[in-house]
Coordinates of C-alpha atoms in Angstrom, one line a residue:
Chain A
X1 CA 55.0 -28.0 184.6
X2 CA 53.1 -25.5 187.0
X3 CA 50.7 -24.4 184.4
X4 CA 50.6 -27.9 182.3
X5 CA 46.4 -27.1 181.3
X6 CA 47.2 -23.3 179.6
X7 CA 49.9 -25.4 176.7
X8 CA 47.7 -25.8 173.5
X9 CA 47.4 -29.2 172.2
X10 CA 50.5 -29.6 169.9
X11 CA 52.6 -28.7 172.8
X12 CA 50.5 -31.0 175.1
X13 CA 51.8 -33.5 172.6
X14 CA 55.1 -32.7 172.4
X15 CA 55.6 -32.6 175.9
X16 CA 54.0 -35.8 176.0
X17 CA 56.1 -37.5 173.6
X18 CA 59.5 -36.3 175.5
X19 CA 58.7 -37.1 179.2
X20 CA 58.5 -33.4 180.2
X21 CA 54.6 -34.9 181.6
X22 CA 52.5 -38.0 181.8
X23 CA 49.2 -37.0 180.6
X24 CA 47.6 -38.5 183.6
X25 CA 49.4 -35.8 185.5
X26 CA 47.7 -33.3 182.9
X27 CA 44.6 -35.2 182.9
X28 CA 44.9 -34.1 186.6
X29 CA 45.6 -30.7 185.9
X30 CA 42.6 -30.1 183.7
X31 CA 40.6 -32.4 186.7
X32 CA 41.2 -29.6 189.3
X33 CA 40.8 -26.7 187.1
X34 CA 37.5 -28.3 186.1
X35 CA 36.5 -28.2 190.0
X36 CA 37.9 -24.9 189.7
X37 CA 36.0 -23.5 187.2
X38 CA 31.7 -25.3 187.8
X39 CA 30.0 -21.1 188.1
X40 CA 31.3 -21.1 184.3
X41 CA 28.8 -23.8 183.6
X42 CA 30.8 -25.7 180.9
X43 CA 30.3 -29.2 181.6
X44 CA 27.2 -31.0 182.4
X45 CA 29.2 -34.2 183.3
X46 CA 32.6 -34.8 184.3
X47 CA 33.7 -37.6 184.5
X48 CA 37.1 -38.4 186.3
X49 CA 37.5 -41.9 186.8
X50 CA 36.7 -43.1 183.1
X51 CA 39.8 -40.0 182.6
X52 CA 42.9 -41.2 184.7
X53 CA 42.0 -44.4 182.9
X54 CA 42.7 -42.9 179.7
X55 CA 45.1 -41.2 181.1
X56 CA 46.8 -45.0 182.8
X57 CA 46.3 -46.4 178.7
X58 CA 47.7 -43.1 177.6
X59 CA 50.9 -43.4 179.8
X60 CA 52.4 -47.3 179.1
X61 CA 51.1 -46.5 175.4
X62 CA 54.1 -43.4 175.5
X63 CA 56.0 -45.2 177.6
X64 CA 56.2 -47.4 174.8
X65 CA 56.8 -45.1 172.6
X66 CA 53.9 -46.4 171.2
X67 CA 50.5 -44.1 170.5
X68 CA 48.8 -42.1 168.1
X69 CA 48.6 -38.9 166.5
X70 CA 46.4 -37.5 170.8
X71 CA 48.0 -40.4 173.2
X72 CA 47.1 -38.8 176.7
X73 CA 45.6 -35.6 176.0
X74 CA 42.5 -34.4 177.7
X75 CA 39.5 -33.1 175.2
X76 CA 35.8 -32.0 176.2
X77 CA 33.6 -33.6 174.0
X78 CA 30.1 -31.9 173.6
X79 CA 27.0 -33.1 174.4
X80 CA 25.4 -33.8 171.4
X81 CA 28.5 -36.9 170.8
X82 CA 26.7 -40.0 171.8
X83 CA 29.5 -41.8 174.3
X84 CA 29.7 -45.6 175.4
X85 CA 28.0 -45.9 178.6
X86 CA 28.5 -42.1 179.6
X87 CA 24.9 -40.0 179.8
X88 CA 24.5 -38.2 176.6
X89 CA 21.5 -35.7 176.8
X90 CA 21.8 -32.7 173.7
X91 CA 21.0 -31.1 177.0
X92 CA 17.6 -31.7 176.9
X93 CA 15.2 -32.5 179.1
X94 CA 13.6 -35.0 177.3
X95 CA 16.1 -37.3 176.8
X96 CA 16.3 -37.0 181.1
X97 CA 19.2 -39.8 181.8
X98 CA 19.9 -41.3 178.2
X99 CA 23.3 -43.4 178.6
X100 CA 24.2 -44.6 174.7
X101 CA 25.5 -48.0 174.6
X102 CA 27.7 -47.4 171.7
X103 CA 30.1 -44.7 170.7
X104 CA 29.8 -41.6 167.8
X105 CA 31.8 -42.6 165.2
X106 CA 33.5 -38.7 165.5
X107 CA 34.8 -39.5 169.3
X108 CA 35.4 -43.1 167.8
X109 CA 38.4 -41.9 166.2
X110 CA 39.2 -39.9 169.0
X111 CA 39.7 -42.7 171.6
X112 CA 41.8 -44.9 169.0
X113 CA 43.9 -42.3 168.7
X114 CA 44.7 -42.0 172.5
X115 CA 43.2 -38.7 174.0
X116 CA 41.6 -38.7 177.1
X117 CA 37.6 -38.0 177.5
X118 CA 37.0 -34.9 180.2
X119 CA 33.5 -34.8 180.3
X120 CA 30.6 -33.6 178.4
X121 CA 30.0 -29.2 177.1
X122 CA 27.4 -28.3 178.1
X123 CA 25.9 -26.4 175.2
X124 CA 22.1 -25.2 173.7
X125 CA 19.2 -27.8 173.7
X126 CA 19.3 -29.6 170.3
X127 CA 22.0 -27.3 169.5
X128 CA 19.3 -24.8 169.0
X129 CA 20.6 -20.8 170.4
X130 CA 22.5 -18.5 169.3
X131 CA 23.9 -18.4 174.1
X132 CA 24.0 -21.3 174.9
X133 CA 20.8 -20.1 177.2
X134 CA 18.4 -22.9 176.0
X135 CA 20.7 -25.5 176.7
X136 CA 18.7 -27.9 180.9
X137 CA 21.5 -27.8 182.9
X138 CA 21.1 -23.5 182.3
X139 CA 23.2 -20.8 180.5
X140 CA 26.4 -21.0 180.5
X141 CA 29.2 -18.5 181.8
X142 CA 32.0 -16.4 178.8
X143 CA 34.9 -16.8 180.0
X144 CA 36.2 -13.3 179.0
X145 CA 34.6 -9.9 181.1
X146 CA 34.7 -6.5 179.0
X147 CA 37.0 -4.0 180.1
X148 CA 35.9 -3.4 184.3
X149 CA 33.1 -4.7 184.8
X150 CA 31.6 -7.7 186.3
X151 CA 28.1 -8.5 184.4
X152 CA 28.1 -12.8 183.2
X153 CA 28.9 -12.9 179.2
X154 CA 26.9 -15.6 177.0
X155 CA 30.4 -17.3 174.9
X156 CA 27.4 -17.7 171.6
X157 CA 26.0 -21.4 171.1
X158 CA 25.2 -23.5 170.3
X159 CA 28.5 -24.8 171.0
X160 CA 29.3 -23.1 174.4
X161 CA 30.3 -25.5 176.4
X162 CA 33.3 -25.7 173.7
X163 CA 33.9 -22.4 173.3
X164 CA 34.4 -21.5 176.7
X165 CA 35.9 -24.9 178.6
X166 CA 38.7 -24.3 175.3
X167 CA 38.7 -20.9 176.6
X168 CA 39.0 -21.6 180.0
X169 CA 41.5 -23.3 179.4
X170 CA 39.5 -27.3 181.5
X171 CA 40.2 -28.8 178.1
X172 CA 42.9 -29.0 175.4
X173 CA 40.6 -28.6 173.1
X174 CA 36.4 -30.3 172.3
X175 CA 34.2 -31.2 169.8
X176 CA 31.6 -28.8 168.6
X177 CA 29.0 -29.3 166.0
X178 CA 28.1 -26.9 163.4
X179 CA 24.2 -26.2 161.4
X180 CA 24.3 -22.5 161.4
X181 CA 27.1 -21.2 163.1
X182 CA 26.8 -23.0 165.7
X183 CA 31.1 -23.6 166.0
X184 CA 32.1 -21.0 164.3
X185 CA 30.5 -18.0 166.6
X186 CA 31.4 -19.4 170.0
X187 CA 35.0 -19.6 168.5
X188 CA 34.5 -15.9 167.4
X189 CA 32.9 -14.6 170.9
X190 CA 35.5 -16.1 173.5
X191 CA 38.9 -16.0 171.7
X192 CA 39.5 -19.4 170.3
X193 CA 39.5 -21.2 167.0
X194 CA 37.0 -22.9 165.8
X195 CA 36.3 -24.7 161.9
X196 CA 33.2 -26.2 160.4
X197 CA 34.5 -28.5 158.0
X198 CA 33.5 -29.5 154.8
X199 CA 29.3 -31.4 154.7
X200 CA 30.6 -34.8 154.8
X201 CA 34.0 -34.1 155.9
X202 CA 33.0 -35.8 159.4
X203 CA 30.6 -39.4 160.1
X204 CA 27.5 -37.4 161.8
X205 CA 26.5 -41.1 163.5
X206 CA 25.8 -41.2 167.0
X207 CA 25.9 -38.0 166.5
X208 CA 22.3 -36.2 167.9
X209 CA 20.4 -34.9 164.6
X210 CA 19.3 -30.9 164.6
X211 CA 19.3 -30.6 160.8
X212 CA 20.9 -32.9 159.2
X213 CA 22.2 -31.8 155.4
X214 CA 22.7 -29.1 157.1
X215 CA 25.0 -30.0 160.6
X216 CA 28.8 -31.4 160.6
X217 CA 30.9 -31.9 163.9
X218 CA 34.3 -30.6 164.2
X219 CA 36.8 -29.6 166.3
X220 CA 36.8 -25.9 168.7
X221 CA 41.0 -25.5 170.2
X222 CA 43.3 -23.1 171.2
X223 CA 45.1 -22.3 167.9
X224 CA 44.9 -23.4 163.3
X225 CA 47.7 -25.6 164.8
X226 CA 45.1 -27.3 167.6
X227 CA 42.4 -27.8 165.1
X228 CA 44.8 -29.0 162.6
X229 CA 45.1 -31.7 164.8
X230 CA 41.6 -32.1 165.3
X231 CA 40.0 -32.1 162.5
X232 CA 43.2 -35.2 161.1
X233 CA 41.7 -36.9 164.2
X234 CA 37.8 -36.3 164.2
X235 CA 37.7 -36.5 159.8
X236 CA 37.4 -40.0 157.5
X237 CA 35.0 -41.8 155.2
X238 CA 32.3 -44.4 157.5
X239 CA 30.3 -46.4 155.7
X240 CA 27.1 -46.1 158.6
X241 CA 27.4 -41.8 157.5
X242 CA 26.2 -42.7 153.8
X243 CA 26.5 -38.9 152.9
X244 CA 30.0 -39.2 154.4
X245 CA 32.5 -38.8 151.2
X246 CA 35.0 -40.9 150.4
X247 CA 38.1 -39.4 150.2
X248 CA 41.4 -39.4 152.6
X249 CA 42.3 -36.8 155.7
X250 CA 45.9 -34.5 154.2
X251 CA 47.9 -33.5 156.5
X252 CA 46.0 -30.4 158.0
X253 CA 48.7 -29.9 160.4
X254 CA 51.2 -29.7 157.7
X255 CA 48.8 -27.4 155.5
X256 CA 49.3 -24.7 158.6
X257 CA 52.3 -24.2 157.4
X258 CA 52.4 -23.2 153.2
X259 CA 51.2 -19.4 153.4
X260 CA 49.3 -17.9 151.3
X261 CA 51.3 -16.2 149.7
X262 CA 49.4 -16.8 145.4
X263 CA 46.8 -16.9 146.6
X264 CA 43.9 -14.8 146.1
X265 CA 41.4 -14.0 148.9
X266 CA 37.8 -12.3 148.1
X267 CA 36.2 -10.0 150.2
X268 CA 32.0 -10.6 149.3
X269 CA 30.3 -6.3 149.3
X270 CA 27.6 -8.6 150.5
X271 CA 28.4 -9.1 154.1
X272 CA 29.1 -4.9 155.2
X273 CA 25.5 -5.3 156.2
X274 CA 23.6 -2.0 157.7
X275 CA 25.0 -1.0 161.7
X276 CA 27.2 -2.7 161.4
X277 CA 30.4 -1.6 164.0
X278 CA 32.9 0.8 162.8
X279 CA 35.2 -1.6 164.3
X280 CA 34.1 -4.3 162.9
X281 CA 35.0 -3.2 159.6
X282 CA 38.7 -1.8 161.2
X283 CA 38.4 -5.8 162.0
X284 CA 37.8 -7.1 158.3
X285 CA 40.0 -4.8 156.6
X286 CA 43.2 -5.1 159.4
X287 CA 42.9 -9.1 158.2
X288 CA 42.2 -8.7 154.3
X289 CA 45.7 -6.1 155.3
X290 CA 47.3 -9.3 156.7
X291 CA 47.1 -11.9 154.3
X292 CA 48.2 -9.1 151.9
X293 CA 50.7 -8.9 154.0
X294 CA 51.3 -12.5 153.7
X295 CA 52.0 -12.4 149.7
X296 CA 47.9 -12.9 148.7
X297 CA 46.2 -11.5 146.5
X298 CA 42.8 -9.5 147.7
X299 CA 40.3 -8.9 144.9
X300 CA 36.1 -7.8 145.2
X301 CA 33.8 -10.3 144.5
X302 CA 30.4 -10.6 145.2
X303 CA 28.2 -12.7 146.9
X304 CA 24.4 -12.0 145.3
X305 CA 21.6 -14.5 147.7
X306 CA 23.8 -14.4 150.9
X307 CA 20.3 -11.7 151.6
X308 CA 18.2 -14.3 151.7
X309 CA 20.7 -17.0 153.4
X310 CA 19.2 -16.8 156.9
X311 CA 15.5 -16.8 156.0
X312 CA 16.2 -19.7 154.4
X313 CA 17.5 -21.3 157.2
X314 CA 14.8 -21.1 159.4
X315 CA 12.5 -22.6 156.3
X316 CA 15.1 -25.9 156.1
X317 CA 16.8 -26.4 159.2
X318 CA 13.7 -26.0 161.7
X319 CA 11.5 -28.3 159.0
X320 CA 14.3 -30.7 159.8
X321 CA 14.4 -30.3 162.9
X322 CA 10.8 -31.3 163.1
X323 CA 11.2 -34.7 161.5
X324 CA 14.1 -35.5 163.4
X325 CA 12.9 -35.0 166.6
X326 CA 10.1 -36.8 166.1
X327 CA 11.9 -39.8 167.4
X328 CA 11.6 -38.2 171.5
X329 CA 8.2 -39.5 171.5
X330 CA 8.6 -42.0 175.0
X331 CA 8.3 -44.8 174.0
X332 CA 11.9 -45.3 173.5
X333 CA 14.8 -44.0 175.5
X334 CA 14.2 -40.6 177.6
X335 CA 11.2 -38.7 179.0
X336 CA 8.1 -40.0 179.3
X337 CA 4.3 -38.8 180.3
X338 CA 2.2 -40.8 181.2
X339 CA -1.0 -39.7 179.8
X340 CA -5.0 -40.9 178.8
X341 CA -3.8 -42.0 175.4
X342 CA -0.7 -42.9 173.1
X343 CA -1.5 -39.6 171.7
X344 CA -1.9 -38.0 175.0
X345 CA 1.5 -39.5 176.2
X346 CA 3.1 -37.1 173.1
X347 CA 1.7 -34.7 173.8
X348 CA 2.4 -34.1 177.0
X349 CA 5.9 -36.1 176.7
X350 CA 7.4 -33.4 173.9
X351 CA 5.2 -30.5 175.9
X352 CA 7.1 -31.2 179.6
X353 CA 11.0 -32.4 176.7
X354 CA 11.1 -29.5 174.0
X355 CA 12.4 -26.0 175.9
X356 CA 10.1 -23.3 174.5
X357 CA 12.5 -23.2 171.5
X358 CA 12.6 -26.7 170.0
X359 CA 8.9 -26.0 170.6
X360 CA 9.2 -23.4 168.6
X361 CA 11.2 -24.7 165.7
X362 CA 10.1 -27.8 165.6
X363 CA 6.2 -25.9 165.4
X364 CA 8.0 -23.5 162.0
X365 CA 9.2 -26.9 160.9
X366 CA 5.4 -29.3 160.9
X367 CA 4.3 -25.6 159.7
X368 CA 6.0 -25.0 156.5
X369 CA 5.7 -29.1 155.2
X370 CA 2.1 -29.1 155.9
X371 CA -0.3 -29.6 153.6
X372 CA -1.2 -26.3 151.0
X373 CA 2.6 -24.9 152.4
X374 CA 5.0 -27.0 151.4
X375 CA 5.4 -25.9 147.8
X376 CA 5.2 -22.2 149.2
X377 CA 7.8 -22.4 151.9
X378 CA 10.0 -25.5 151.6
X379 CA 11.7 -25.8 148.2
X380 CA 11.2 -22.3 147.5
X381 CA 14.2 -22.5 150.4
X382 CA 15.8 -25.8 148.5
X383 CA 15.5 -23.1 145.8
X384 CA 17.0 -20.4 146.7
X385 CA 19.6 -22.3 148.8
X386 CA 20.4 -23.7 145.0
X387 CA 21.7 -20.2 144.0
X388 CA 23.2 -19.6 147.2
X389 CA 25.7 -21.9 146.6
X390 CA 26.1 -21.4 143.1
X391 CA 26.9 -17.8 144.1
X392 CA 29.8 -19.5 145.6
X393 CA 31.0 -22.2 143.1
X394 CA 30.3 -18.8 140.3
X395 CA 33.7 -16.9 142.4
X396 CA 35.1 -20.3 143.2
X397 CA 35.8 -20.5 139.1
X398 CA 37.3 -17.1 139.0
X399 CA 39.7 -18.3 140.2
X400 CA 39.1 -16.8 144.3
X401 CA 40.6 -19.5 146.5
X402 CA 39.1 -18.5 150.1
X403 CA 37.0 -15.7 151.2
X404 CA 37.2 -13.4 154.4
X405 CA 34.3 -12.1 156.2
X406 CA 33.3 -10.9 160.2
X407 CA 33.1 -14.1 161.2
X408 CA 29.8 -11.6 163.6
X409 CA 27.8 -9.2 163.3
X410 CA 29.4 -8.2 167.4
X411 CA 32.0 -9.4 170.1
X412 CA 29.8 -11.8 173.3
X413 CA 26.6 -10.1 174.2
X414 CA 25.1 -10.4 178.2
X415 CA 23.3 -13.6 179.4
X416 CA 19.7 -12.7 179.9
X417 CA 20.5 -9.2 178.1
X418 CA 18.6 -10.6 174.9
X419 CA 15.9 -11.8 176.6
X420 CA 13.2 -9.6 175.8
X421 CA 14.6 -9.2 172.0
X422 CA 12.2 -10.6 169.8
X423 CA 13.9 -14.8 167.9
X424 CA 14.9 -13.3 164.4
X425 CA 17.2 -10.2 166.5
X426 CA 18.8 -13.5 167.8
X427 CA 19.3 -15.0 164.4
X428 CA 21.2 -12.2 164.0
X429 CA 24.2 -13.5 165.2
X430 CA 24.5 -16.4 162.2
X431 CA 24.5 -13.8 158.9
X432 CA 27.4 -14.4 158.7
X433 CA 28.0 -17.7 159.0
X434 CA 24.8 -19.6 158.3
X435 CA 25.6 -19.6 154.8
X436 CA 28.6 -21.7 154.7
X437 CA 26.5 -24.2 155.7
X438 CA 23.5 -23.5 153.4
X439 CA 26.1 -24.4 150.6
X440 CA 28.5 -27.1 152.5
X441 CA 31.3 -25.2 152.5
X442 CA 34.1 -25.5 154.9
X443 CA 34.8 -22.4 157.2
X444 CA 37.0 -21.6 159.0
X445 CA 36.3 -18.6 162.2
X446 CA 40.1 -17.4 164.0
X447 CA 40.2 -14.4 166.8
X448 CA 41.8 -11.7 164.6
X449 CA 41.4 -8.2 167.7
X450 CA 39.4 -6.7 170.2
X451 CA 36.5 -5.0 170.4
X452 CA 36.8 -1.4 172.3
X453 CA 36.2 -3.3 175.6
X454 CA 39.1 -5.2 175.1
X455 CA 36.4 -8.1 174.2
X456 CA 37.6 -10.8 171.1
X457 CA 36.3 -10.4 168.0
X458 CA 36.7 -13.1 165.5
X459 CA 36.9 -13.1 161.3
X460 CA 35.9 -15.9 159.0
X461 CA 37.0 -17.5 156.4
X462 CA 35.3 -19.8 153.8
X463 CA 36.5 -22.2 150.7
X464 CA 36.4 -24.5 148.4
X465 CA 34.6 -27.4 148.9
X466 CA 37.0 -30.3 150.2
X467 CA 39.6 -27.1 150.5
X468 CA 41.0 -27.1 154.2
X469 CA 43.5 -27.4 154.1
X470 CA 43.5 -23.2 152.9
X471 CA 41.9 -21.9 154.9
X472 CA 44.1 -23.8 158.1
X473 CA 47.2 -22.0 156.0
X474 CA 45.4 -18.3 155.1
X475 CA 43.8 -18.5 159.9
X476 CA 47.2 -19.1 160.7
X477 CA 49.0 -16.0 158.6
X478 CA 46.7 -13.8 160.8
X479 CA 46.9 -15.9 164.1
X480 CA 50.7 -14.9 164.0
X481 CA 49.3 -11.6 162.3
X482 CA 47.3 -10.8 165.6
X483 CA 48.7 -13.1 168.7
X484 CA 46.8 -14.9 170.8
X485 CA 43.6 -13.5 172.7
X486 CA 44.4 -15.2 176.6
X487 CA 40.8 -14.1 179.2
X488 CA 42.1 -12.5 182.0
X489 CA 41.1 -15.8 185.0
X490 CA 39.2 -14.5 187.0
X491 CA 37.1 -17.6 187.8
Chain B
X1 CA 1.6 -14.8 156.0
X2 CA -0.1 -15.1 159.3
X3 CA -1.9 -18.1 161.3
X4 CA -4.1 -17.0 163.4
X5 CA -4.4 -19.7 167.1
X6 CA -6.9 -22.1 165.4
X7 CA -3.4 -22.6 163.1
X8 CA -1.5 -22.6 166.4
X9 CA -2.8 -25.4 167.7
X10 CA -3.3 -27.9 164.8
X11 CA 0.1 -27.0 163.8
X12 CA 0.4 -28.5 168.0
X13 CA -1.1 -31.3 167.3
X14 CA 0.4 -32.3 163.8
X15 CA 4.4 -31.9 166.0
X16 CA 2.8 -34.0 169.2
X17 CA 2.8 -31.0 171.9
X18 CA 0.6 -30.1 174.0
X19 CA 0.0 -26.0 174.0
X20 CA -1.4 -25.5 176.9
X21 CA -4.6 -21.5 176.8
X22 CA -0.6 -18.9 178.1
X23 CA 1.2 -19.9 176.1
X24 CA -0.9 -20.1 172.4
X25 CA -0.7 -16.3 172.5
X26 CA 3.4 -16.6 172.9
X27 CA 3.6 -19.1 170.4
X28 CA 1.8 -17.2 168.0
X29 CA 3.9 -14.5 168.3
X30 CA 6.7 -16.3 168.0
X31 CA 6.0 -18.2 164.5
X32 CA 4.6 -14.9 162.6
X33 CA 7.6 -13.4 163.4
X34 CA 10.0 -15.8 162.1
X35 CA 7.0 -15.8 158.3
X36 CA 7.2 -12.5 158.4
X37 CA 11.2 -12.8 158.0
X38 CA 11.0 -15.8 155.8
X39 CA 8.7 -13.5 153.8
X40 CA 11.4 -11.6 151.4
X41 CA 11.9 -14.1 150.0
X42 CA 8.9 -13.8 147.7
X43 CA 10.5 -11.3 146.2
X44 CA 13.6 -13.5 145.1
X45 CA 14.2 -15.1 141.3
X46 CA 13.7 -18.4 141.5
X47 CA 12.6 -19.1 138.0
X48 CA 14.0 -23.0 136.6
X49 CA 16.6 -23.2 139.9
X50 CA 16.0 -26.7 141.0
X51 CA 15.5 -27.4 144.5
X52 CA 18.3 -28.4 146.1
X53 CA 18.4 -31.7 147.0
X54 CA 22.4 -32.4 147.8
X55 CA 24.5 -30.6 148.5
X56 CA 28.0 -31.9 147.9
X57 CA 27.7 -34.0 144.2
X58 CA 26.8 -37.8 145.3
X59 CA 25.5 -41.0 143.9
X60 CA 23.0 -42.4 146.8
X61 CA 25.4 -45.7 148.0
X62 CA 23.7 -49.3 148.5
X63 CA 24.5 -51.4 151.1
X64 CA 24.5 -55.4 150.1
X65 CA 20.6 -56.5 151.3
X66 CA 21.7 -58.4 154.4
X67 CA 21.8 -59.4 157.5
X68 CA 24.4 -57.2 158.6
X69 CA 23.8 -56.7 162.5
X70 CA 20.1 -56.6 165.0
X71 CA 19.6 -59.8 167.6
X72 CA 20.5 -58.0 170.2
X73 CA 17.2 -56.1 172.0
X74 CA 18.4 -55.5 175.3
X75 CA 21.4 -53.2 174.6
X76 CA 18.1 -51.4 171.8
X77 CA 15.5 -52.0 175.5
X78 CA 18.2 -50.1 177.8
X79 CA 16.7 -47.0 177.6
X80 CA 13.4 -48.2 177.5
X81 CA 11.5 -45.8 180.0
X82 CA 8.5 -48.7 179.9
X83 CA 9.1 -52.9 178.6
X84 CA 8.1 -56.6 179.7
X85 CA 10.3 -58.9 177.6
X86 CA 11.7 -57.5 174.7
X87 CA 8.9 -55.3 174.5
X88 CA 8.7 -52.0 174.8
X89 CA 5.3 -50.8 177.1
X90 CA 3.1 -47.7 176.0
X91 CA -0.1 -47.4 176.7
X92 CA -3.5 -49.7 174.2
X93 CA -3.6 -48.3 171.3
X94 CA -6.2 -51.0 169.8
X95 CA -9.7 -51.6 171.6

């Protein structure tokens, strides 16, 4: 097999089971591809020795006809997941050379099921960003380029390394996290599939925290079925995360074969935002047609508080971040900058260790939680969050099974193109995805077409709580109708 | 609502982040842009609406009040920037 890295995860799984390729051969192919693609800066740490050890163990199990659902499959892990004995930094200088001596629940489930760790993937610092440009390791380059142009594009963020690595065949699939769109927006920017499951579906234990009431782990993969297999391993109850839900994990892969016949898919009128490019509008209509052709009923719905979701997010997320990131004080792990006294040590450590975006969000959070402003900002935002969730509940109560929207307001933009933009302009990237985190719902981004410059564009499906199965079923219909989108190799 | 530079300094102290004089106007501008952006929320009617406390309805899980972990100082201290025996070392706090 000459081009093993271009296999999908399910194809590779079947090839391993049929012994057409070994886990060691497959792993070596990826390690070679990673070496060639270092210019993309998708990995912040490669773990070739560990990968080959894990692959050898997988081969032993496969030879005996044993092995878990992910046996021998090489994966990339976002550097937000703590990995036992492997440096974990959240792509922040403040974690320095932090080496956890424990494993996040989500990644431990992947290793339990036989997966192979290729390395740690780049992301925006503490997952705060929409372009992967806030990483202390520098930006990730999108494997996609505009037709006839060599200009470097961003892969989106915060899971930019995960999305770029999957799109460039540098792993079969990757873990990612999503607080406001950090799985779905980079998936849309790179022609890959990404699902943010329902809040509580995956354990947050061992994942570097950003905004705890919004953070969820999920996979980015080459296909809908690949994401279904990944989520099947990642999900499940964990007593170590009190918000993880004690629900059986369904057979997500089987759900991809269900079809959409008889499903009612809602089109929310409030997502038709001002200044939306005509090609996004067209893609959205195309997606609705694909689902209708497959037997779904398309209905107009209304989510009246949609426009409030982004401003609510920029109160709630920084507030939670300011409290979560208080732990980085130079005492127990990571960077320490000595000072005149202990307070000066804290202040100098945090000034040197956090990047600009992270500092700004901590400061906004600190302000909105401070005495005299808490009710005006934080409590009011949490009330509007209740209204956003109620909007969805009313739509689902009316019999709608899932909601179709664009994933992003544009295709991938250029590296440094937003450098002089106000933070608010960058935040607009998440305008379609952030509502889903506000309401704790599952959302999947699936590529559905390309723009006039040949860049991939994605659609988003939003589901009922804990009904990821309907999302896999409907995203599969779009994938089948639209086909897969692959970047032409130049790196 | 907008913040002045003295307020930005106060926020920095509350957040334990040292802010240089050069950074001050930048942070002020950015924070004010965000505060301006979220101002639209004042137009939303929230009468009688409860603030969200849990995004999925769930009962608080409780564990038995027993010691079931710990006693592992070496692992806890493994990443300490400065340590002595089983303690973190910090600048003198109490005179």
